[in-house]
Amino acid sequence: MIRILTDSTSDILPEEGKKLGVEIIPLNVTFENGVTYKDGIELNYEEFYAKLEKCKNLPVTSQPSPKLFLEKFNDAKNSGDDVIAIVISANLSGTFQSATIAAEECGYDRIFIVDSGTVTMGINLLVKLALQLKDKNLPTEEIVKILNEEKDKIRILAVVNELKYLQKGGRLSKAAAFAGGILGIKPIIVSKNGTIKAAGKARKMSEAVEMIFALAEKEGGIDKTKDIIAAYCADEKFVEDILIYLKENIGIDDIECRNIGTVVGTHVGPKAAGFAYFTKHIVD
């Protein structure tokens, strides 16, 4: 049997994981008062964003210990199962390192760790692809090969409606955040190849949405034959314009829509939205 494992930054909650047959390893979220929660287990999205809005300093996320992975790996070893672990980009977290340490300690050659090169809904897309390939009864090595090829095509494009969280995280000066707030500036961000970067800015949501889809085309276009996930932080209303654009301009109206969790949500705040997809082809 092939076991699919991921971490909580995939924003797949434990109950959903059980239904999908995916095991979830939680990261840790520590708030400024020193209290640490297991992401997605001891802290749900509603509780997280409520606490985030009250924070003077942003919470800190930290990788799970190798021990958590080792428990899962040893269990698979004892059962003679293969494991495909799909984790957050190694450029964004030490989770990949923890999984690698655990795999080495386990000493079992049927553990395959995939650095997703992405985060949040991007990981979610890769996990769903792994499940689809597993359902086709492909060999483990073939699934891993395809995942490593397809992960480079994953893009996340988003618009940030509120600047104070970027400022709190040191990604924007207080003066720039204040001025941007007065002018209604909405930064556009892109996640690809293991990084999250600024990709532009707009003054209106309508302008921001047009910029996002222009950027998607520049990045190689949207592959409509594969899954697309729309995403929002805390309030679904912020993703409505993106869903409308996908339906009316791209011709896609059956879109999964999900809440963005702690890793990205910490830095963009509760008023952000975007979508994750596979490009038709990679543009350098």
PDB file of C-alpha atoms in Angstrom:
ATOM      1  CA  MET A   1       0.000   0.000   0.000  1.00  0.00           C
ATOM      2  CA  ILE A   2       1.082   3.588  -0.654  1.00  0.00           C
ATOM      3  CA  ARG A   3       0.600   6.094   2.155  1.00  0.00           C
ATOM      4  CA  ILE A   4       0.348   9.798   1.300  1.00  0.00           C
ATOM      5  CA  LEU A   5       1.586  12.134   4.008  1.00  0.00           C
ATOM      6  CA  THR A   6       1.787  15.927   4.122  1.00  0.00           C
ATOM      7  CA  ASP A   7       2.149  18.716   6.670  1.00  0.00           C
ATOM      8  CA  SER A   8      -0.406  21.156   8.002  1.00  0.00           C
ATOM      9  CA  THR A   9       0.746  23.980   5.721  1.00  0.00           C
ATOM     10  CA  SER A  10      -1.153  22.147   2.971  1.00  0.00           C
ATOM     11  CA  ASP A  11      -4.228  23.496   4.775  1.00  0.00           C
ATOM     12  CA  ILE A  12      -5.764  20.045   4.753  1.00  0.00           C
ATOM     13  CA  LEU A  13      -7.375  19.731   8.157  1.00  0.00           C
ATOM     14  CA  PRO A  14      -7.217  16.433  10.100  1.00  0.00           C
ATOM     15  CA  GLU A  15     -10.845  15.423   9.471  1.00  0.00           C
ATOM     16  CA  GLU A  16     -10.494  16.061   5.749  1.00  0.00           C
ATOM     17  CA  GLY A  17      -7.229  14.149   5.785  1.00  0.00           C
ATOM     18  CA  LYS A  18      -9.001  11.116   7.226  1.00  0.00           C
ATOM     19  CA  LYS A  19     -11.593  11.212   4.431  1.00  0.00           C
ATOM     20  CA  LEU A  20      -8.925  11.558   1.754  1.00  0.00           C
ATOM     21  CA  GLY A  21      -6.628   8.979   3.294  1.00  0.00           C
ATOM     22  CA  VAL A  22      -3.865  11.518   3.882  1.00  0.00           C
ATOM     23  CA  GLU A  23      -1.832  11.713   7.096  1.00  0.00           C
ATOM     24  CA  ILE A  24      -1.110  15.234   8.385  1.00  0.00           C
ATOM     25  CA  ILE A  25       1.955  16.311  10.362  1.00  0.00           C
ATOM     26  CA  PRO A  26       1.272  19.591  12.225  1.00  0.00           C
ATOM     27  CA  LEU A  27       3.647  22.539  12.355  1.00  0.00           C
ATOM     28  CA  ASN A  28       3.695  24.710  15.482  1.00  0.00           C
ATOM     29  CA  VAL A  29       2.343  28.253  15.801  1.00  0.00           C
ATOM     30  CA  THR A  30       3.662  30.390  18.671  1.00  0.00           C
ATOM     31  CA  PHE A  31       2.001  33.698  19.543  1.00  0.00           C
ATOM     32  CA  GLU A  32       3.643  36.712  21.191  1.00  0.00           C
ATOM     33  CA  ASN A  33       2.423  35.584  24.635  1.00  0.00           C
ATOM     34  CA  GLY A  34       4.574  32.463  24.254  1.00  0.00           C
ATOM     35  CA  VAL A  35       1.686  30.037  23.835  1.00  0.00           C
ATOM     36  CA  THR A  36       2.293  27.402  21.147  1.00  0.00           C
ATOM     37  CA  TYR A  37      -0.426  25.518  19.264  1.00  0.00           C
ATOM     38  CA  LYS A  38      -0.333  22.561  16.919  1.00  0.00           C
ATOM     39  CA  ASP A  39      -1.419  23.968  13.574  1.00  0.00           C
ATOM     40  CA  GLY A  40      -4.835  22.706  12.496  1.00  0.00           C
ATOM     41  CA  ILE A  41      -5.250  20.550  15.603  1.00  0.00           C
ATOM     42  CA  GLU A  42      -5.264  22.849  18.629  1.00  0.00           C
ATOM     43  CA  LEU A  43      -6.016  25.956  16.571  1.00  0.00           C
ATOM     44  CA  ASN A  44      -8.610  26.228  13.799  1.00  0.00           C
ATOM     45  CA  TYR A  45      -8.779  28.961  11.138  1.00  0.00           C
ATOM     46  CA  GLU A  46     -11.411  31.061  12.923  1.00  0.00           C
ATOM     47  CA  GLU A  47      -9.432  31.016  16.168  1.00  0.00           C
ATOM     48  CA  PHE A  48      -6.156  31.753  14.363  1.00  0.00           C
ATOM     49  CA  TYR A  49      -7.398  34.850  12.535  1.00  0.00           C
ATOM     50  CA  ALA A  50      -9.186  36.149  15.632  1.00  0.00           C
ATOM     51  CA  LYS A  51      -5.911  35.932  17.559  1.00  0.00           C
ATOM     52  CA  LEU A  52      -3.915  37.350  14.643  1.00  0.00           C
ATOM     53  CA  GLU A  53      -5.989  40.525  14.513  1.00  0.00           C
ATOM     54  CA  LYS A  54      -5.142  41.234  18.152  1.00  0.00           C
ATOM     55  CA  CYS A  55      -1.389  40.667  17.767  1.00  0.00           C
ATOM     56  CA  LYS A  56       1.111  43.475  18.075  1.00  0.00           C
ATOM     57  CA  ASN A  57       3.822  41.103  16.853  1.00  0.00           C
ATOM     58  CA  LEU A  58       3.182  38.345  14.368  1.00  0.00           C
ATOM     59  CA  PRO A  59       3.097  34.722  15.517  1.00  0.00           C
ATOM     60  CA  VAL A  60       5.956  32.437  14.514  1.00  0.00           C
ATOM     61  CA  THR A  61       5.563  29.081  12.809  1.00  0.00           C
ATOM     62  CA  SER A  62       8.107  26.327  13.430  1.00  0.00           C
ATOM     63  CA  GLN A  63       8.780  22.965  11.861  1.00  0.00           C
ATOM     64  CA  PRO A  64       7.580  19.699  13.373  1.00  0.00           C
ATOM     65  CA  SER A  65      10.168  17.563  15.109  1.00  0.00           C
ATOM     66  CA  PRO A  66      11.690  14.582  13.258  1.00  0.00           C
ATOM     67  CA  LYS A  67      10.049  12.427  15.933  1.00  0.00           C
ATOM     68  CA  LEU A  68       6.563  13.109  14.521  1.00  0.00           C
ATOM     69  CA  PHE A  69       7.644  11.944  11.075  1.00  0.00           C
ATOM     70  CA  LEU A  70       9.557   8.994  12.525  1.00  0.00           C
ATOM     71  CA  GLU A  71       6.433   7.653  14.225  1.00  0.00           C
ATOM     72  CA  LYS A  72       4.615   7.614  10.877  1.00  0.00           C
ATOM     73  CA  PHE A  73       7.584   6.173   9.014  1.00  0.00           C
ATOM     74  CA  ASN A  74       8.150   3.367  11.535  1.00  0.00           C
ATOM     75  CA  ASP A  75       4.474   2.446  11.388  1.00  0.00           C
ATOM     76  CA  ALA A  76       4.654   2.225   7.582  1.00  0.00           C
ATOM     77  CA  LYS A  77       7.850   0.179   7.811  1.00  0.00           C
ATOM     78  CA  ASN A  78       6.236  -2.285  10.206  1.00  0.00           C
ATOM     79  CA  SER A  79       3.294  -2.644   7.815  1.00  0.00           C
ATOM     80  CA  GLY A  80       5.476  -2.917   4.710  1.00  0.00           C
ATOM     81  CA  ASP A  81       3.851   0.175   3.166  1.00  0.00           C
ATOM     82  CA  ASP A  82       5.419   2.804   0.916  1.00  0.00           C
ATOM     83  CA  VAL A  83       5.316   6.455   2.031  1.00  0.00           C
ATOM     84  CA  ILE A  84       5.194   9.559  -0.154  1.00  0.00           C
ATOM     85  CA  ALA A  85       5.653  12.618   2.068  1.00  0.00           C
ATOM     86  CA  ILE A  86       4.808  15.919   0.338  1.00  0.00           C
ATOM     87  CA  VAL A  87       5.982  18.862   2.430  1.00  0.00           C
ATOM     88  CA  ILE A  88       6.276  22.645   2.365  1.00  0.00           C
ATOM     89  CA  SER A  89       9.078  24.186   0.308  1.00  0.00           C
ATOM     90  CA  ALA A  90      12.500  23.712   1.912  1.00  0.00           C
ATOM     91  CA  ASN A  91      13.109  27.423   1.172  1.00  0.00           C
ATOM     92  CA  LEU A  92      10.266  28.377   3.507  1.00  0.00           C
ATOM     93  CA  SER A  93      10.541  25.887   6.359  1.00  0.00           C
ATOM     94  CA  GLY A  94      12.780  23.277   7.962  1.00  0.00           C
ATOM     95  CA  THR A  95       9.997  20.688   7.658  1.00  0.00           C
ATOM     96  CA  PHE A  96      11.707  18.953   4.725  1.00  0.00           C
ATOM     97  CA  GLN A  97      14.849  18.653   6.854  1.00  0.00           C
ATOM     98  CA  SER A  98      12.888  17.129   9.752  1.00  0.00           C
ATOM     99  CA  ALA A  99      11.311  14.581   7.396  1.00  0.00           C
ATOM    100  CA  THR A 100      14.699  13.727   5.887  1.00  0.00           C
ATOM    101  CA  ILE A 101      16.300  13.214   9.302  1.00  0.00           C
ATOM    102  CA  ALA A 102      13.417  10.939  10.311  1.00  0.00           C
ATOM    103  CA  ALA A 103      13.675   8.921   7.090  1.00  0.00           C
ATOM    104  CA  GLU A 104      17.391   8.369   7.629  1.00  0.00           C
ATOM    105  CA  GLU A 105      16.814   7.280  11.209  1.00  0.00           C
ATOM    106  CA  CYS A 106      14.036   4.942  10.151  1.00  0.00           C
ATOM    107  CA  GLY A 107      16.370   3.224   7.684  1.00  0.00           C
ATOM    108  CA  TYR A 108      13.558   2.173   5.367  1.00  0.00           C
ATOM    109  CA  ASP A 109      14.078   2.537   1.613  1.00  0.00           C
ATOM    110  CA  ARG A 110      10.372   2.839   0.775  1.00  0.00           C
ATOM    111  CA  ILE A 111      10.076   6.401   2.086  1.00  0.00           C
ATOM    112  CA  PHE A 112      10.008   9.116  -0.589  1.00  0.00           C
ATOM    113  CA  ILE A 113      10.099  12.765   0.488  1.00  0.00           C
ATOM    114  CA  VAL A 114       8.950  15.376  -2.018  1.00  0.00           C
ATOM    115  CA  ASP A 115       9.913  19.012  -1.524  1.00  0.00           C
ATOM    116  CA  SER A 116       6.745  20.548  -2.959  1.00  0.00           C
ATOM    117  CA  GLY A 117       8.492  23.828  -3.758  1.00  0.00           C
ATOM    118  CA  THR A 118       5.311  25.596  -2.685  1.00  0.00           C
ATOM    119  CA  VAL A 119       2.981  26.251   0.251  1.00  0.00           C
ATOM    120  CA  THR A 120      -0.703  26.267   1.250  1.00  0.00           C
ATOM    121  CA  MET A 121      -2.976  25.582  -1.785  1.00  0.00           C
ATOM    122  CA  GLY A 122       0.027  24.707  -3.925  1.00  0.00           C
ATOM    123  CA  ILE A 123       0.816  21.744  -1.664  1.00  0.00           C
ATOM    124  CA  ASN A 124      -2.875  20.922  -1.650  1.00  0.00           C
ATOM    125  CA  LEU A 125      -2.818  20.621  -5.450  1.00  0.00           C
ATOM    126  CA  LEU A 126       0.207  18.335  -5.346  1.00  0.00           C
ATOM    127  CA  VAL A 127      -1.358  16.099  -2.683  1.00  0.00           C
ATOM    128  CA  LYS A 128      -4.519  15.764  -4.762  1.00  0.00           C
ATOM    129  CA  LEU A 129      -2.435  14.872  -7.803  1.00  0.00           C
ATOM    130  CA  ALA A 130      -0.652  12.200  -5.756  1.00  0.00           C
ATOM    131  CA  LEU A 131      -4.015  10.729  -4.745  1.00  0.00           C
ATOM    132  CA  GLN A 132      -5.194  10.686  -8.364  1.00  0.00           C
ATOM    133  CA  LEU A 133      -2.017   8.913  -9.471  1.00  0.00           C
ATOM    134  CA  LYS A 134      -2.305   6.447  -6.597  1.00  0.00           C
ATOM    135  CA  ASP A 135      -5.877   5.642  -7.686  1.00  0.00           C
ATOM    136  CA  LYS A 136      -4.485   4.756 -11.110  1.00  0.00           C
ATOM    137  CA  ASN A 137      -2.334   2.109  -9.393  1.00  0.00           C
ATOM    138  CA  LEU A 138       0.907   3.622 -10.638  1.00  0.00           C
ATOM    139  CA  PRO A 139       4.116   2.420  -8.972  1.00  0.00           C
ATOM    140  CA  THR A 140       5.417   4.599  -6.155  1.00  0.00           C
ATOM    141  CA  GLU A 141       8.543   5.617  -8.071  1.00  0.00           C
ATOM    142  CA  GLU A 142       6.448   6.716 -11.058  1.00  0.00           C
ATOM    143  CA  ILE A 143       4.174   8.809  -8.851  1.00  0.00           C
ATOM    144  CA  VAL A 144       7.171  10.512  -7.237  1.00  0.00           C
ATOM    145  CA  LYS A 145       8.703  11.183 -10.659  1.00  0.00           C
ATOM    146  CA  ILE A 146       5.500  12.838 -11.901  1.00  0.00           C
ATOM    147  CA  LEU A 147       5.116  14.895  -8.721  1.00  0.00           C
ATOM    148  CA  ASN A 148       8.662  16.220  -9.045  1.00  0.00           C
ATOM    149  CA  GLU A 149       7.981  17.170 -12.655  1.00  0.00           C
ATOM    150  CA  GLU A 150       4.607  18.775 -12.046  1.00  0.00           C
ATOM    151  CA  LYS A 151       5.509  20.728  -8.907  1.00  0.00           C
ATOM    152  CA  ASP A 152       7.515  23.223 -10.971  1.00  0.00           C
ATOM    153  CA  LYS A 153       4.305  24.138 -12.812  1.00  0.00           C
ATOM    154  CA  ILE A 154       2.414  25.143  -9.675  1.00  0.00           C
ATOM    155  CA  ARG A 155       1.735  28.847  -9.177  1.00  0.00           C
ATOM    156  CA  ILE A 156      -0.098  30.763  -6.458  1.00  0.00           C
ATOM    157  CA  LEU A 157      -1.239  34.301  -7.284  1.00  0.00           C
ATOM    158  CA  ALA A 158      -2.852  36.487  -4.637  1.00  0.00           C
ATOM    159  CA  VAL A 159      -3.844  40.021  -3.743  1.00  0.00           C
ATOM    160  CA  VAL A 160      -3.387  41.514  -0.264  1.00  0.00           C
ATOM    161  CA  ASN A 161      -6.104  43.924   0.856  1.00  0.00           C
ATOM    162  CA  GLU A 162      -4.487  45.086   4.091  1.00  0.00           C
ATOM    163  CA  LEU A 163      -0.844  46.144   4.495  1.00  0.00           C
ATOM    164  CA  LYS A 164      -0.335  46.107   8.262  1.00  0.00           C
ATOM    165  CA  TYR A 165       0.622  42.424   8.378  1.00  0.00           C
ATOM    166  CA  LEU A 166       3.316  42.867   5.751  1.00  0.00           C
ATOM    167  CA  GLN A 167       4.561  45.780   7.845  1.00  0.00           C
ATOM    168  CA  LYS A 168       4.475  43.786  11.090  1.00  0.00           C
ATOM    169  CA  GLY A 169       6.465  41.038   9.413  1.00  0.00           C
ATOM    170  CA  GLY A 170       9.170  43.465   8.323  1.00  0.00           C
ATOM    171  CA  ARG A 171       8.322  43.198   4.627  1.00  0.00           C
ATOM    172  CA  LEU A 172       7.111  46.796   4.476  1.00  0.00           C
ATOM    173  CA  SER A 173       8.057  49.937   6.416  1.00  0.00           C
ATOM    174  CA  LYS A 174       5.479  51.549   8.695  1.00  0.00           C
ATOM    175  CA  ALA A 175       5.519  54.699   6.560  1.00  0.00           C
ATOM    176  CA  ALA A 176       5.009  52.726   3.356  1.00  0.00           C
ATOM    177  CA  ALA A 177       2.200  50.714   4.944  1.00  0.00           C
ATOM    178  CA  PHE A 178       0.479  53.901   6.132  1.00  0.00           C
ATOM    179  CA  ALA A 179       0.830  55.630   2.767  1.00  0.00           C
ATOM    180  CA  GLY A 180      -0.271  52.502   0.935  1.00  0.00           C
ATOM    181  CA  GLY A 181      -3.301  52.218   3.168  1.00  0.00           C
ATOM    182  CA  ILE A 182      -4.318  55.804   2.439  1.00  0.00           C
ATOM    183  CA  LEU A 183      -3.931  55.232  -1.305  1.00  0.00           C
ATOM    184  CA  GLY A 184      -5.652  51.851  -1.189  1.00  0.00           C
ATOM    185  CA  ILE A 185      -2.602  49.987  -2.483  1.00  0.00           C
ATOM    186  CA  LYS A 186      -3.133  46.249  -2.916  1.00  0.00           C
ATOM    187  CA  PRO A 187       0.088  44.247  -3.401  1.00  0.00           C
ATOM    188  CA  ILE A 188       0.105  41.276  -5.767  1.00  0.00           C
ATOM    189  CA  ILE A 189       2.165  38.277  -4.655  1.00  0.00           C
ATOM    190  CA  VAL A 190       3.296  35.166  -6.506  1.00  0.00           C
ATOM    191  CA  SER A 191       4.538  31.852  -5.151  1.00  0.00           C
ATOM    192  CA  LYS A 192       6.671  29.691  -7.422  1.00  0.00           C
ATOM    193  CA  ASN A 193       9.872  27.654  -7.280  1.00  0.00           C
ATOM    194  CA  GLY A 194       9.879  27.601  -3.485  1.00  0.00           C
ATOM    195  CA  THR A 195       9.602  31.353  -2.929  1.00  0.00           C
ATOM    196  CA  ILE A 196       6.962  34.015  -2.289  1.00  0.00           C
ATOM    197  CA  LYS A 197       7.604  37.364  -3.971  1.00  0.00           C
ATOM    198  CA  ALA A 198       5.908  40.686  -4.687  1.00  0.00           C
ATOM    199  CA  ALA A 199       4.784  40.868  -8.315  1.00  0.00           C
ATOM    200  CA  GLY A 200       3.034  44.246  -8.565  1.00  0.00           C
ATOM    201  CA  LYS A 201       0.466  46.493  -6.939  1.00  0.00           C
ATOM    202  CA  ALA A 202      -2.962  47.890  -7.732  1.00  0.00           C
ATOM    203  CA  ARG A 203      -5.309  50.496  -6.277  1.00  0.00           C
ATOM    204  CA  LYS A 204      -8.606  48.737  -6.898  1.00  0.00           C
ATOM    205  CA  MET A 205      -9.653  45.126  -6.504  1.00  0.00           C
ATOM    206  CA  SER A 206     -10.851  45.035 -10.113  1.00  0.00           C
ATOM    207  CA  GLU A 207      -7.428  46.230 -11.258  1.00  0.00           C
ATOM    208  CA  ALA A 208      -5.698  43.729  -8.986  1.00  0.00           C
ATOM    209  CA  VAL A 209      -7.725  40.835 -10.409  1.00  0.00           C
ATOM    210  CA  GLU A 210      -6.904  41.857 -13.976  1.00  0.00           C
ATOM    211  CA  MET A 211      -3.218  42.056 -13.024  1.00  0.00           C
ATOM    212  CA  ILE A 212      -3.329  38.610 -11.442  1.00  0.00           C
ATOM    213  CA  PHE A 213      -4.699  36.970 -14.559  1.00  0.00           C
ATOM    214  CA  ALA A 214      -2.345  38.902 -16.837  1.00  0.00           C
ATOM    215  CA  LEU A 215       0.474  37.568 -14.674  1.00  0.00           C
ATOM    216  CA  ALA A 216      -0.953  34.045 -14.922  1.00  0.00           C
ATOM    217  CA  GLU A 217      -0.790  34.308 -18.701  1.00  0.00           C
ATOM    218  CA  LYS A 218       2.756  35.632 -18.520  1.00  0.00           C
ATOM    219  CA  GLU A 219       3.702  32.683 -16.303  1.00  0.00           C
ATOM    220  CA  GLY A 220       2.620  30.178 -18.949  1.00  0.00           C
ATOM    221  CA  GLY A 221      -1.165  30.212 -18.802  1.00  0.00           C
ATOM    222  CA  ILE A 222      -3.653  28.261 -16.708  1.00  0.00           C
ATOM    223  CA  ASP A 223      -3.929  24.534 -17.415  1.00  0.00           C
ATOM    224  CA  LYS A 224      -7.700  24.075 -17.289  1.00  0.00           C
ATOM    225  CA  THR A 225      -7.380  20.293 -17.511  1.00  0.00           C
ATOM    226  CA  LYS A 226      -6.001  20.164 -13.961  1.00  0.00           C
ATOM    227  CA  ASP A 227      -7.313  21.177 -10.550  1.00  0.00           C
ATOM    228  CA  ILE A 228      -7.537  24.847  -9.608  1.00  0.00           C
ATOM    229  CA  ILE A 229      -8.090  26.029  -6.049  1.00  0.00           C
ATOM    230  CA  ALA A 230      -9.331  29.495  -5.097  1.00  0.00           C
ATOM    231  CA  ALA A 231      -8.307  30.641  -1.634  1.00  0.00           C
ATOM    232  CA  TYR A 232      -9.060  33.339   0.915  1.00  0.00           C
ATOM    233  CA  CYS A 233      -7.964  34.394   4.377  1.00  0.00           C
ATOM    234  CA  ALA A 234     -10.762  34.357   6.972  1.00  0.00           C
ATOM    235  CA  ASP A 235     -13.512  35.925   4.820  1.00  0.00           C
ATOM    236  CA  GLU A 236     -14.696  34.321   1.583  1.00  0.00           C
ATOM    237  CA  LYS A 237     -16.001  37.628   0.212  1.00  0.00           C
ATOM    238  CA  PHE A 238     -12.456  38.679  -0.697  1.00  0.00           C
ATOM    239  CA  VAL A 239     -12.154  35.884  -3.270  1.00  0.00           C
ATOM    240  CA  GLU A 240     -15.485  36.557  -5.015  1.00  0.00           C
ATOM    241  CA  ASP A 241     -14.012  38.770  -7.768  1.00  0.00           C
ATOM    242  CA  ILE A 242     -11.443  36.089  -8.585  1.00  0.00           C
ATOM    243  CA  LEU A 243     -14.132  33.412  -8.811  1.00  0.00           C
ATOM    244  CA  ILE A 244     -16.209  35.639 -11.100  1.00  0.00           C
ATOM    245  CA  TYR A 245     -13.210  36.273 -13.356  1.00  0.00           C
ATOM    246  CA  LEU A 246     -12.411  32.560 -13.542  1.00  0.00           C
ATOM    247  CA  LYS A 247     -15.988  31.826 -14.578  1.00  0.00           C
ATOM    248  CA  GLU A 248     -16.639  34.707 -16.978  1.00  0.00           C
ATOM    249  CA  ASN A 249     -13.212  35.192 -18.560  1.00  0.00           C
ATOM    250  CA  ILE A 250     -11.475  31.825 -18.237  1.00  0.00           C
ATOM    251  CA  GLY A 251     -14.553  29.629 -18.542  1.00  0.00           C
ATOM    252  CA  ILE A 252     -14.109  27.748 -15.280  1.00  0.00           C
ATOM    253  CA  ASP A 253     -17.000  27.730 -12.826  1.00  0.00           C
ATOM    254  CA  ASP A 254     -16.415  24.535 -10.853  1.00  0.00           C
ATOM    255  CA  ILE A 255     -13.707  25.826  -8.531  1.00  0.00           C
ATOM    256  CA  GLU A 256     -12.811  24.471  -5.117  1.00  0.00           C
ATOM    257  CA  CYS A 257     -12.626  27.352  -2.642  1.00  0.00           C
ATOM    258  CA  ARG A 258     -10.687  27.050   0.610  1.00  0.00           C
ATOM    259  CA  ASN A 259      -9.384  29.023   3.572  1.00  0.00           C
ATOM    260  CA  ILE A 260      -5.673  29.865   3.701  1.00  0.00           C
ATOM    261  CA  GLY A 261      -4.012  28.773   6.921  1.00  0.00           C
ATOM    262  CA  THR A 262      -1.347  30.020   9.270  1.00  0.00           C
ATOM    263  CA  VAL A 263       1.887  30.140   7.244  1.00  0.00           C
ATOM    264  CA  VAL A 264       0.698  32.514   4.517  1.00  0.00           C
ATOM    265  CA  GLY A 265      -2.139  33.966   6.598  1.00  0.00           C
ATOM    266  CA  THR A 266       0.304  35.248   9.217  1.00  0.00           C
ATOM    267  CA  HIS A 267       2.005  37.550   6.722  1.00  0.00           C
ATOM    268  CA  VAL A 268      -0.914  38.695   4.554  1.00  0.00           C
ATOM    269  CA  GLY A 269      -3.613  38.922   7.218  1.00  0.00           C
ATOM    270  CA  PRO A 270      -7.329  38.129   7.107  1.00  0.00           C
ATOM    271  CA  LYS A 271      -8.097  40.200   3.993  1.00  0.00           C
ATOM    272  CA  ALA A 272      -6.322  38.418   1.162  1.00  0.00           C
ATOM    273  CA  ALA A 273      -7.367  36.111  -1.651  1.00  0.00           C
ATOM    274  CA  GLY A 274      -5.909  34.281  -4.603  1.00  0.00           C
ATOM    275  CA  PHE A 275      -5.797  31.018  -6.459  1.00  0.00           C
ATOM    276  CA  ALA A 276      -3.436  28.115  -7.128  1.00  0.00           C
ATOM    277  CA  TYR A 277      -3.094  26.298 -10.437  1.00  0.00           C
ATOM    278  CA  PHE A 278      -0.773  24.433 -12.795  1.00  0.00           C
ATOM    279  CA  THR A 279       0.736  26.373 -15.693  1.00  0.00           C
ATOM    280  CA  LYS A 280       0.365  24.961 -19.195  1.00  0.00           C
ATOM    281  CA  HIS A 281       4.105  25.372 -19.666  1.00  0.00           C
ATOM    282  CA  ILE A 282       7.008  26.746 -17.662  1.00  0.00           C
ATOM    283  CA  VAL A 283       8.311  30.192 -18.571  1.00  0.00           C
ATOM    284  CA  ASP A 284      11.825  31.074 -17.406  1.00  0.00           C
TER     285      ASP A 284
END
